[in-house]
PDB file of C-alpha atoms and ligand atoms in Angstrom:
ATOM      1  CA  UNK A   1     -34.515 -27.151  52.882  1.00 89.00           C
ATOM      2  CA  UNK A   2     -31.593 -26.429  50.507  1.00 93.00           C
ATOM      3  CA  UNK A   3     -28.916 -29.132  50.204  1.00 95.00           C
ATOM      4  CA  UNK A   4     -26.108 -26.724  51.105  1.00 97.00           C
ATOM      5  CA  UNK A   5     -25.388 -24.151  53.613  1.00 98.00           C
ATOM      6  CA  UNK A   6     -23.846 -21.037  51.973  1.00 98.00           C
ATOM      7  CA  UNK A   7     -22.494 -18.211  53.981  1.00 98.00           C
ATOM      8  CA  UNK A   8     -21.737 -15.089  51.883  1.00 98.00           C
ATOM      9  CA  UNK A   9     -18.824 -13.213  53.467  1.00 98.00           C
ATOM     10  CA  UNK A  10     -19.073 -10.365  50.960  1.00 98.00           C
ATOM     11  CA  UNK A  11     -19.921  -7.492  53.328  1.00 98.00           C
ATOM     12  CA  UNK A  12     -16.910  -8.694  55.500  1.00 97.00           C
ATOM     13  CA  UNK A  13     -14.321 -10.514  53.459  1.00 95.00           C
ATOM     14  CA  UNK A  14     -15.401  -9.161  50.142  1.00 96.00           C
ATOM     15  CA  UNK A  15     -15.224  -5.455  51.101  1.00 96.00           C
ATOM     16  CA  UNK A  16     -12.274  -5.815  53.547  1.00 94.00           C
ATOM     17  CA  UNK A  17      -9.384  -5.145  51.158  1.00 91.00           C
ATOM     18  CA  UNK A  18     -11.341  -2.335  49.413  1.00 93.00           C
ATOM     19  CA  UNK A  19     -11.566   1.301  49.958  1.00 94.00           C
ATOM     20  CA  UNK A  20     -14.143   1.745  52.929  1.00 96.00           C
ATOM     21  CA  UNK A  21     -17.752   2.176  52.109  1.00 96.00           C
ATOM     22  CA  UNK A  22     -20.423   3.399  54.285  1.00 97.00           C
ATOM     23  CA  UNK A  23     -21.848   1.017  57.119  1.00 98.00           C
ATOM     24  CA  UNK A  24     -25.448   1.662  55.555  1.00 98.00           C
ATOM     25  CA  UNK A  25     -24.354   0.448  52.111  1.00 98.00           C
ATOM     26  CA  UNK A  26     -22.742  -2.692  53.906  1.00 98.00           C
ATOM     27  CA  UNK A  27     -25.918  -3.229  55.698  1.00 98.00           C
ATOM     28  CA  UNK A  28     -27.932  -2.793  52.402  1.00 98.00           C
ATOM     29  CA  UNK A  29     -25.634  -5.445  50.684  1.00 98.00           C
ATOM     30  CA  UNK A  30     -26.452  -7.741  53.469  1.00 98.00           C
ATOM     31  CA  UNK A  31     -30.156  -7.147  53.336  1.00 98.00           C
ATOM     32  CA  UNK A  32     -30.111  -7.817  49.539  1.00 98.00           C
ATOM     33  CA  UNK A  33     -28.122 -11.090  50.049  1.00 98.00           C
ATOM     34  CA  UNK A  34     -30.703 -12.237  52.701  1.00 98.00           C
ATOM     35  CA  UNK A  35     -33.535 -11.344  50.319  1.00 98.00           C
ATOM     36  CA  UNK A  36     -31.826 -13.428  47.417  1.00 98.00           C
ATOM     37  CA  UNK A  37     -32.071 -16.405  49.738  1.00 98.00           C
ATOM     38  CA  UNK A  38     -28.724 -16.589  51.635  1.00 98.00           C
ATOM     39  CA  UNK A  39     -29.296 -18.319  54.889  1.00 98.00           C
ATOM     40  CA  UNK A  40     -26.060 -16.815  56.442  1.00 98.00           C
ATOM     41  CA  UNK A  41     -24.292 -13.490  55.654  1.00 98.00           C
ATOM     42  CA  UNK A  42     -21.088 -12.498  57.415  1.00 98.00           C
ATOM     43  CA  UNK A  43     -21.716  -8.765  57.830  1.00 98.00           C
ATOM     44  CA  UNK A  44     -18.908  -7.154  59.750  1.00 98.00           C
ATOM     45  CA  UNK A  45     -15.367  -7.672  61.384  1.00 98.00           C
ATOM     46  CA  UNK A  46     -14.796  -6.489  64.989  1.00 98.00           C
ATOM     47  CA  UNK A  47     -11.254  -5.538  64.386  1.00 96.00           C
ATOM     48  CA  UNK A  48      -9.163  -2.438  64.789  1.00 95.00           C
ATOM     49  CA  UNK A  49     -10.285   0.288  62.408  1.00 94.00           C
ATOM     50  CA  UNK A  50      -6.609   1.371  62.161  1.00 94.00           C
ATOM     51  CA  UNK A  51      -5.515  -2.062  60.873  1.00 91.00           C
ATOM     52  CA  UNK A  52      -8.647  -2.664  58.683  1.00 93.00           C
ATOM     53  CA  UNK A  53     -10.219   0.711  57.921  1.00 95.00           C
ATOM     54  CA  UNK A  54     -12.909  -0.672  55.679  1.00 96.00           C
ATOM     55  CA  UNK A  55     -14.392  -2.631  58.618  1.00 96.00           C
ATOM     56  CA  UNK A  56     -14.846   0.476  60.814  1.00 97.00           C
ATOM     57  CA  UNK A  57     -18.367   0.791  62.178  1.00 98.00           C
ATOM     58  CA  UNK A  58     -19.058  -2.876  62.579  1.00 98.00           C
ATOM     59  CA  UNK A  59     -21.621  -2.174  65.354  1.00 98.00           C
ATOM     60  CA  UNK A  60     -23.479   0.357  63.043  1.00 98.00           C
ATOM     61  CA  UNK A  61     -23.920  -2.352  60.384  1.00 98.00           C
ATOM     62  CA  UNK A  62     -25.340  -4.822  62.953  1.00 98.00           C
ATOM     63  CA  UNK A  63     -27.615  -2.073  64.590  1.00 98.00           C
ATOM     64  CA  UNK A  64     -28.889  -1.234  61.012  1.00 98.00           C
ATOM     65  CA  UNK A  65     -29.822  -4.812  60.345  1.00 98.00           C
ATOM     66  CA  UNK A  66     -31.372  -5.662  63.679  1.00 96.00           C
ATOM     67  CA  UNK A  67     -31.409  -8.944  65.650  1.00 94.00           C
ATOM     68  CA  UNK A  68     -31.134 -11.747  63.043  1.00 97.00           C
ATOM     69  CA  UNK A  69     -29.868 -15.253  63.550  1.00 98.00           C
ATOM     70  CA  UNK A  70     -28.729 -15.343  59.882  1.00 98.00           C
ATOM     71  CA  UNK A  71     -26.061 -12.800  60.644  1.00 98.00           C
ATOM     72  CA  UNK A  72     -22.333 -13.420  61.481  1.00 98.00           C
ATOM     73  CA  UNK A  73     -19.375 -11.330  62.630  1.00 98.00           C
ATOM     74  CA  UNK A  74     -15.777 -11.975  62.615  1.00 98.00           C
ATOM     75  CA  UNK A  75     -13.861 -11.610  65.845  1.00 97.00           C
ATOM     76  CA  UNK A  76     -10.059 -12.107  66.145  1.00 96.00           C
ATOM     77  CA  UNK A  77      -9.780 -11.649  69.978  1.00 97.00           C
ATOM     78  CA  UNK A  78     -11.663 -11.143  73.321  1.00 98.00           C
ATOM     79  CA  UNK A  79     -11.890  -7.448  72.515  1.00 98.00           C
ATOM     80  CA  UNK A  80     -13.642  -8.112  69.236  1.00 98.00           C
ATOM     81  CA  UNK A  81     -15.841 -10.630  70.749  1.00 98.00           C
ATOM     82  CA  UNK A  82     -17.001  -8.208  73.595  1.00 98.00           C
ATOM     83  CA  UNK A  83     -17.819  -5.664  70.912  1.00 98.00           C
ATOM     84  CA  UNK A  84     -19.810  -8.096  68.732  1.00 98.00           C
ATOM     85  CA  UNK A  85     -21.840  -9.602  71.701  1.00 98.00           C
ATOM     86  CA  UNK A  86     -22.511  -5.990  72.621  1.00 98.00           C
ATOM     87  CA  UNK A  87     -23.860  -5.196  69.316  1.00 98.00           C
ATOM     88  CA  UNK A  88     -26.263  -8.082  69.864  1.00 97.00           C
ATOM     89  CA  UNK A  89     -24.675 -10.661  67.418  1.00 98.00           C
ATOM     90  CA  UNK A  90     -24.771 -14.295  68.560  1.00 98.00           C
ATOM     91  CA  UNK A  91     -23.273 -15.911  65.647  1.00 98.00           C
ATOM     92  CA  UNK A  92     -19.334 -15.302  65.793  1.00 98.00           C
ATOM     93  CA  UNK A  93     -16.618 -16.522  63.386  1.00 98.00           C
ATOM     94  CA  UNK A  94     -13.278 -16.748  65.353  1.00 98.00           C
ATOM     95  CA  UNK A  95      -9.982 -16.542  63.567  1.00 95.00           C
ATOM     96  CA  UNK A  96      -7.170 -19.185  64.295  1.00 97.00           C
ATOM     97  CA  UNK A  97      -4.496 -19.819  61.719  1.00 96.00           C
ATOM     98  CA  UNK A  98      -2.606 -23.008  60.935  1.00 96.00           C
ATOM     99  CA  UNK A  99       0.206 -20.879  59.679  1.00 95.00           C
ATOM    100  CA  UNK A 100       2.336 -19.281  62.574  1.00 95.00           C
ATOM    101  CA  UNK A 101       3.629 -16.424  60.362  1.00 94.00           C
ATOM    102  CA  UNK A 102       0.233 -15.624  58.951  1.00 92.00           C
ATOM    103  CA  UNK A 103      -1.311 -15.803  62.477  1.00 93.00           C
ATOM    104  CA  UNK A 104       1.115 -13.134  63.795  1.00 94.00           C
ATOM    105  CA  UNK A 105       0.751 -10.917  60.800  1.00 92.00           C
ATOM    106  CA  UNK A 106      -3.038 -11.306  60.826  1.00 89.00           C
ATOM    107  CA  UNK A 107      -3.925 -11.220  64.601  1.00 90.00           C
ATOM    108  CA  UNK A 108      -0.594 -10.450  66.242  1.00 93.00           C
ATOM    109  CA  UNK A 109      -0.794 -13.845  68.124  1.00 94.00           C
ATOM    110  CA  UNK A 110       1.071 -17.186  67.591  1.00 95.00           C
ATOM    111  CA  UNK A 111      -1.254 -20.139  66.888  1.00 96.00           C
ATOM    112  CA  UNK A 112      -0.900 -21.268  70.536  1.00 96.00           C
ATOM    113  CA  UNK A 113      -1.837 -17.885  71.892  1.00 96.00           C
ATOM    114  CA  UNK A 114      -4.840 -17.772  69.518  1.00 96.00           C
ATOM    115  CA  UNK A 115      -5.987 -21.155  70.902  1.00 97.00           C
ATOM    116  CA  UNK A 116      -5.793 -19.768  74.532  1.00 97.00           C
ATOM    117  CA  UNK A 117      -7.655 -16.644  73.251  1.00 98.00           C
ATOM    118  CA  UNK A 118     -10.356 -18.846  71.855  1.00 98.00           C
ATOM    119  CA  UNK A 119     -10.792 -20.403  75.170  1.00 98.00           C
ATOM    120  CA  UNK A 120     -11.385 -16.905  76.720  1.00 98.00           C
ATOM    121  CA  UNK A 121     -13.955 -16.104  73.911  1.00 98.00           C
ATOM    122  CA  UNK A 122     -15.780 -19.362  74.500  1.00 98.00           C
ATOM    123  CA  UNK A 123     -16.006 -18.352  78.314  1.00 98.00           C
ATOM    124  CA  UNK A 124     -17.504 -15.015  77.634  1.00 98.00           C
ATOM    125  CA  UNK A 125     -19.751 -16.013  74.653  1.00 98.00           C
ATOM    126  CA  UNK A 126     -21.681 -18.917  76.443  1.00 95.00           C
ATOM    127  CA  UNK A 127     -24.748 -18.155  74.602  1.00 96.00           C
ATOM    128  CA  UNK A 128     -23.223 -17.617  71.038  1.00 98.00           C
ATOM    129  CA  UNK A 129     -22.582 -19.894  68.243  1.00 98.00           C
ATOM    130  CA  UNK A 130     -18.900 -19.918  67.600  1.00 98.00           C
ATOM    131  CA  UNK A 131     -17.558 -21.083  64.236  1.00 98.00           C
ATOM    132  CA  UNK A 132     -13.676 -21.235  64.247  1.00 98.00           C
ATOM    133  CA  UNK A 133     -12.422 -20.449  60.805  1.00 98.00           C
ATOM    134  CA  UNK A 134      -8.945 -21.953  60.567  1.00 98.00           C
ATOM    135  CA  UNK A 135      -6.891 -19.931  58.096  1.00 96.00           C
ATOM    136  CA  UNK A 136      -4.083 -21.402  55.717  1.00 96.00           C
ATOM    137  CA  UNK A 137      -5.347 -25.032  56.322  1.00 97.00           C
ATOM    138  CA  UNK A 138      -4.160 -26.063  52.710  1.00 97.00           C
ATOM    139  CA  UNK A 139      -0.941 -23.891  52.519  1.00 94.00           C
ATOM    140  CA  UNK A 140       0.467 -20.713  53.365  1.00 93.00           C
ATOM    141  CA  UNK A 141       2.877 -18.147  51.787  1.00 90.00           C
ATOM    142  CA  UNK A 142       5.032 -18.630  54.703  1.00 93.00           C
ATOM    143  CA  UNK A 143       5.269 -22.201  55.658  1.00 93.00           C
ATOM    144  CA  UNK A 144       4.273 -25.778  54.557  1.00 94.00           C
ATOM    145  CA  UNK A 145       1.140 -26.732  56.398  1.00 96.00           C
ATOM    146  CA  UNK A 146       0.788 -30.590  57.148  1.00 97.00           C
ATOM    147  CA  UNK A 147      -2.503 -32.065  57.212  1.00 98.00           C
ATOM    148  CA  UNK A 148      -1.821 -33.584  60.566  1.00 98.00           C
ATOM    149  CA  UNK A 149      -1.240 -30.145  62.009  1.00 97.00           C
ATOM    150  CA  UNK A 150      -4.600 -29.097  60.853  1.00 98.00           C
ATOM    151  CA  UNK A 151      -6.340 -32.178  62.266  1.00 98.00           C
ATOM    152  CA  UNK A 152      -4.442 -31.537  65.564  1.00 98.00           C
ATOM    153  CA  UNK A 153      -5.523 -27.850  65.700  1.00 98.00           C
ATOM    154  CA  UNK A 154      -9.195 -28.913  64.763  1.00 98.00           C
ATOM    155  CA  UNK A 155      -9.213 -31.456  67.502  1.00 98.00           C
ATOM    156  CA  UNK A 156      -7.917 -28.948  70.239  1.00 98.00           C
ATOM    157  CA  UNK A 157     -10.557 -26.488  68.977  1.00 98.00           C
ATOM    158  CA  UNK A 158     -13.454 -29.021  69.310  1.00 98.00           C
ATOM    159  CA  UNK A 159     -12.295 -29.951  72.762  1.00 98.00           C
ATOM    160  CA  UNK A 160     -12.199 -26.234  73.694  1.00 97.00           C
ATOM    161  CA  UNK A 161     -15.898 -25.515  72.784  1.00 98.00           C
ATOM    162  CA  UNK A 162     -15.970 -24.788  69.077  1.00 98.00           C
ATOM    163  CA  UNK A 163     -19.619 -25.217  67.826  1.00 98.00           C
ATOM    164  CA  UNK A 164     -18.407 -25.495  64.251  1.00 98.00           C
ATOM    165  CA  UNK A 165     -15.084 -25.562  62.134  1.00 98.00           C
ATOM    166  CA  UNK A 166     -14.600 -23.909  58.906  1.00 98.00           C
ATOM    167  CA  UNK A 167     -11.241 -24.732  57.037  1.00 98.00           C
ATOM    168  CA  UNK A 168     -10.153 -21.671  55.085  1.00 97.00           C
ATOM    169  CA  UNK A 169      -7.892 -21.682  52.015  1.00 96.00           C
ATOM    170  CA  UNK A 170      -6.801 -18.310  52.675  1.00 93.00           C
ATOM    171  CA  UNK A 171      -4.199 -17.977  49.788  1.00 91.00           C
ATOM    172  CA  UNK A 172      -5.951 -20.361  47.270  1.00 94.00           C
ATOM    173  CA  UNK A 173      -3.400 -23.214  47.566  1.00 95.00           C
ATOM    174  CA  UNK A 174      -5.918 -25.914  47.706  1.00 97.00           C
ATOM    175  CA  UNK A 175      -6.602 -28.305  44.930  1.00 98.00           C
ATOM    176  CA  UNK A 176      -8.977 -31.358  44.961  1.00 98.00           C
ATOM    177  CA  UNK A 177      -5.724 -33.661  45.570  1.00 97.00           C
ATOM    178  CA  UNK A 178      -4.796 -31.455  48.549  1.00 97.00           C
ATOM    179  CA  UNK A 179      -8.222 -31.200  50.059  1.00 97.00           C
ATOM    180  CA  UNK A 180      -8.529 -35.055  50.455  1.00 97.00           C
ATOM    181  CA  UNK A 181      -5.868 -35.654  52.981  1.00 98.00           C
ATOM    182  CA  UNK A 182      -7.172 -32.812  55.339  1.00 98.00           C
ATOM    183  CA  UNK A 183     -10.757 -33.889  55.055  1.00 98.00           C
ATOM    184  CA  UNK A 184      -9.699 -37.473  55.681  1.00 98.00           C
ATOM    185  CA  UNK A 185      -8.314 -36.493  58.993  1.00 98.00           C
ATOM    186  CA  UNK A 186     -10.919 -33.822  60.151  1.00 98.00           C
ATOM    187  CA  UNK A 187     -13.813 -35.323  58.672  1.00 98.00           C
ATOM    188  CA  UNK A 188     -16.512 -33.529  56.424  1.00 98.00           C
ATOM    189  CA  UNK A 189     -18.602 -31.939  59.027  1.00 98.00           C
ATOM    190  CA  UNK A 190     -16.796 -28.593  58.385  1.00 98.00           C
ATOM    191  CA  UNK A 191     -17.259 -25.552  56.352  1.00 98.00           C
ATOM    192  CA  UNK A 192     -14.856 -24.578  53.463  1.00 98.00           C
ATOM    193  CA  UNK A 193     -13.930 -20.958  52.999  1.00 98.00           C
ATOM    194  CA  UNK A 194     -12.361 -21.101  49.575  1.00 97.00           C
ATOM    195  CA  UNK A 195     -10.261 -18.357  47.763  1.00 95.00           C
ATOM    196  CA  UNK A 196      -9.812 -18.377  43.779  1.00 95.00           C
ATOM    197  CA  UNK A 197      -6.140 -17.188  43.711  1.00 93.00           C
ATOM    198  CA  UNK A 198      -5.123 -19.899  41.444  1.00 93.00           C
ATOM    199  CA  UNK A 199      -8.629 -20.517  39.529  1.00 94.00           C
ATOM    200  CA  UNK A 200      -9.231 -23.743  41.705  1.00 97.00           C
ATOM    201  CA  UNK A 201     -12.094 -22.501  44.126  1.00 97.00           C
ATOM    202  CA  UNK A 202     -15.091 -23.746  42.254  1.00 98.00           C
ATOM    203  CA  UNK A 203     -13.352 -26.976  41.409  1.00 98.00           C
ATOM    204  CA  UNK A 204     -12.489 -27.395  45.125  1.00 98.00           C
ATOM    205  CA  UNK A 205     -16.156 -26.905  46.075  1.00 98.00           C
ATOM    206  CA  UNK A 206     -17.334 -29.394  43.463  1.00 98.00           C
ATOM    207  CA  UNK A 207     -14.806 -31.865  44.633  1.00 98.00           C
ATOM    208  CA  UNK A 208     -15.389 -31.264  48.278  1.00 98.00           C
ATOM    209  CA  UNK A 209     -19.168 -31.714  47.867  1.00 98.00           C
ATOM    210  CA  UNK A 210     -18.323 -35.080  46.070  1.00 98.00           C
ATOM    211  CA  UNK A 211     -16.418 -35.831  49.469  1.00 98.00           C
ATOM    212  CA  UNK A 212     -19.399 -34.960  51.653  1.00 98.00           C
ATOM    213  CA  UNK A 213     -18.916 -31.273  52.671  1.00 98.00           C
ATOM    214  CA  UNK A 214     -22.093 -29.335  52.768  1.00 98.00           C
ATOM    215  CA  UNK A 215     -21.111 -25.844  54.130  1.00 98.00           C
ATOM    216  CA  UNK A 216     -19.379 -23.170  51.913  1.00 98.00           C
ATOM    217  CA  UNK A 217     -18.260 -19.726  52.563  1.00 98.00           C
ATOM    218  CA  UNK A 218     -18.562 -17.478  49.317  1.00 98.00           C
ATOM    219  CA  UNK A 219     -18.433 -13.802  48.582  1.00 98.00           C
ATOM    220  CA  UNK A 220     -20.785 -12.005  46.097  1.00 98.00           C
ATOM    221  CA  UNK A 221     -18.893 -11.222  42.829  1.00 96.00           C
ATOM    222  CA  UNK A 222     -15.779 -13.224  44.034  1.00 96.00           C
ATOM    223  CA  UNK A 223     -14.467 -10.076  45.870  1.00 95.00           C
ATOM    224  CA  UNK A 224     -12.172 -10.388  48.843  1.00 91.00           C
ATOM    225  CA  UNK A 225      -8.766 -11.467  50.159  1.00 79.00           C
ATOM    226  CA  UNK A 226      -6.798 -10.927  53.310  1.00 72.00           C
ATOM    227  CA  UNK A 227      -4.803  -7.687  53.631  1.00 70.00           C
ATOM    228  CA  UNK A 228      -2.149  -9.743  55.405  1.00 74.00           C
ATOM    229  CA  UNK A 229      -1.364 -12.518  53.039  1.00 70.00           C
ATOM    230  CA  UNK A 230       0.502 -11.583  49.806  1.00 68.00           C
ATOM    231  CA  UNK A 231      -1.648 -12.621  46.752  1.00 61.00           C
ATOM    232  CA  UNK A 232      -4.653 -13.837  48.791  1.00 66.00           C
ATOM    233  CA  UNK A 233      -7.124 -13.430  45.757  1.00 79.00           C
ATOM    234  CA  UNK A 234     -10.777 -13.155  45.819  1.00 93.00           C
ATOM    235  CA  UNK A 235     -13.224 -15.583  47.520  1.00 96.00           C
ATOM    236  CA  UNK A 236     -15.225 -18.163  45.549  1.00 97.00           C
ATOM    237  CA  UNK A 237     -17.993 -16.143  43.963  1.00 97.00           C
ATOM    238  CA  UNK A 238     -21.407 -16.883  45.328  1.00 98.00           C
ATOM    239  CA  UNK A 239     -23.076 -16.750  42.054  1.00 98.00           C
ATOM    240  CA  UNK A 240     -20.514 -19.135  40.379  1.00 98.00           C
ATOM    241  CA  UNK A 241     -21.233 -21.693  43.086  1.00 98.00           C
ATOM    242  CA  UNK A 242     -25.038 -21.274  42.794  1.00 98.00           C
ATOM    243  CA  UNK A 243     -24.995 -21.673  38.956  1.00 98.00           C
ATOM    244  CA  UNK A 244     -22.958 -24.877  39.124  1.00 98.00           C
ATOM    245  CA  UNK A 245     -24.764 -26.592  42.014  1.00 98.00           C
ATOM    246  CA  UNK A 246     -28.268 -25.554  40.767  1.00 97.00           C
ATOM    247  CA  UNK A 247     -27.533 -27.038  37.510  1.00 97.00           C
ATOM    248  CA  UNK A 248     -26.399 -30.169  39.122  1.00 97.00           C
ATOM    249  CA  UNK A 249     -29.807 -30.518  40.921  1.00 96.00           C
ATOM    250  CA  UNK A 250     -28.190 -29.412  44.248  1.00 97.00           C
ATOM    251  CA  UNK A 251     -30.391 -26.898  45.906  1.00 98.00           C
ATOM    252  CA  UNK A 252     -28.964 -23.763  47.252  1.00 98.00           C
ATOM    253  CA  UNK A 253     -32.068 -21.975  48.262  1.00 98.00           C
ATOM    254  CA  UNK A 254     -30.738 -18.990  46.425  1.00 98.00           C
ATOM    255  CA  UNK A 255     -32.233 -16.994  43.489  1.00 98.00           C
ATOM    256  CA  UNK A 256     -29.470 -16.454  40.975  1.00 98.00           C
ATOM    257  CA  UNK A 257     -31.169 -13.568  39.239  1.00 98.00           C
ATOM    258  CA  UNK A 258     -31.725 -11.791  42.494  1.00 98.00           C
ATOM    259  CA  UNK A 259     -27.954 -12.520  43.256  1.00 98.00           C
ATOM    260  CA  UNK A 260     -26.969 -11.093  39.859  1.00 98.00           C
ATOM    261  CA  UNK A 261     -29.069  -8.014  40.343  1.00 98.00           C
ATOM    262  CA  UNK A 262     -27.479  -7.456  43.775  1.00 98.00           C
ATOM    263  CA  UNK A 263     -24.062  -7.781  41.979  1.00 98.00           C
ATOM    264  CA  UNK A 264     -24.908  -5.095  39.422  1.00 98.00           C
ATOM    265  CA  UNK A 265     -25.902  -2.903  42.321  1.00 98.00           C
ATOM    266  CA  UNK A 266     -22.671  -3.471  44.153  1.00 97.00           C
ATOM    267  CA  UNK A 267     -20.529  -3.010  41.123  1.00 96.00           C
ATOM    268  CA  UNK A 268     -22.243   0.523  40.662  1.00 97.00           C
ATOM    269  CA  UNK A 269     -21.524   1.313  44.398  1.00 97.00           C
ATOM    270  CA  UNK A 270     -17.843   0.305  44.005  1.00 95.00           C
ATOM    271  CA  UNK A 271     -17.393   1.898  40.601  1.00 94.00           C
ATOM    272  CA  UNK A 272     -15.861  -1.263  39.010  1.00 93.00           C
ATOM    273  CA  UNK A 273     -16.944  -4.569  37.683  1.00 93.00           C
ATOM    274  CA  UNK A 274     -16.916  -7.691  39.930  1.00 94.00           C
ATOM    275  CA  UNK A 275     -14.276 -10.446  39.377  1.00 92.00           C
ATOM    276  CA  UNK A 276     -17.168 -13.379  39.126  1.00 94.00           C
ATOM    277  CA  UNK A 277     -17.251 -15.157  35.826  1.00 95.00           C
ATOM    278  CA  UNK A 278     -21.210 -15.531  36.017  1.00 96.00           C
ATOM    279  CA  UNK A 279     -21.494 -11.970  37.044  1.00 95.00           C
ATOM    280  CA  UNK A 280     -19.915 -11.063  33.724  1.00 94.00           C
ATOM    281  CA  UNK A 281     -21.419 -13.803  31.483  1.00 96.00           C
ATOM    282  CA  UNK A 282     -24.962 -14.007  32.988  1.00 96.00           C
ATOM    283  CA  UNK A 283     -27.097 -17.192  33.706  1.00 96.00           C
ATOM    284  CA  UNK A 284     -27.461 -20.324  31.574  1.00 95.00           C
ATOM    285  CA  UNK A 285     -30.406 -21.081  29.385  1.00 91.00           C
ATOM    286  CA  UNK A 286     -32.719 -23.738  30.432  1.00 88.00           C
ATOM    287  CA  UNK A 287     -31.659 -27.406  29.287  1.00 86.00           C
ATOM    288  CA  UNK A 288     -33.164 -28.117  25.966  1.00 88.00           C
ATOM    289  CA  UNK A 289     -35.872 -31.025  26.043  1.00 86.00           C
TER     290      UNK A 289
HETATM  291 MG1   MG B 301     -11.093 -15.006  53.479  1.00 60.70          MG
END
């Protein structure tokens, strides 16, 4: 068993701000990630194709991949949850935001409304695993976010039936100093969804692991970012996390060479290099005896 659970959100968060690519290519990306050893891949978002054109055809992506408990899909509301469940998915990430303004821009609901919506999703998705991904836990371009507010929100979500909680640093404002006060209040049985806007994502993952966190969201190549938060920046790159943690003797279960090969394939599909540093520089040599 690997020491960490890594969920690659590349086919969803990674591709979401980019020009749309075919559902079959998004499914192929997911297949390649699973073959490289990812135990979880977020493959689709069941959102309005008008709002996020690159996520159109979510059900086609799931249909191409078949029934697989390693696959996750993002849902912002009951309608999205109905579509995701209809596609056969049983692992759903549900969006709630600690930032009121971001919540309205992203999902057209206040935070309180989205908590009520989560209750309705829980009711229709009784046989699904729901991971509530709380946006803007460490800051927001729109408001200051108090750690106590995040803790209160997480408490309500746990009471309302969240199976898992993931704290998202949507706009890359977390630092090791800012992670501590939030993790102290919510505990370390959470996932972290990190963005690298200010170059702190890998440092934050390292620090959070030291504090006891064992679940991380990443994106192949460091692609990604919210279209609804100015300067969101890419996700923590999967290959950067794998290189560092494997070098530390922390098993990820992921084959770095296979990941890098998938990154080369994706760069060719997209027609531009990926932001990941390890993707650009390649793996480390073995340690000298
Ligand atoms: Mg994200």
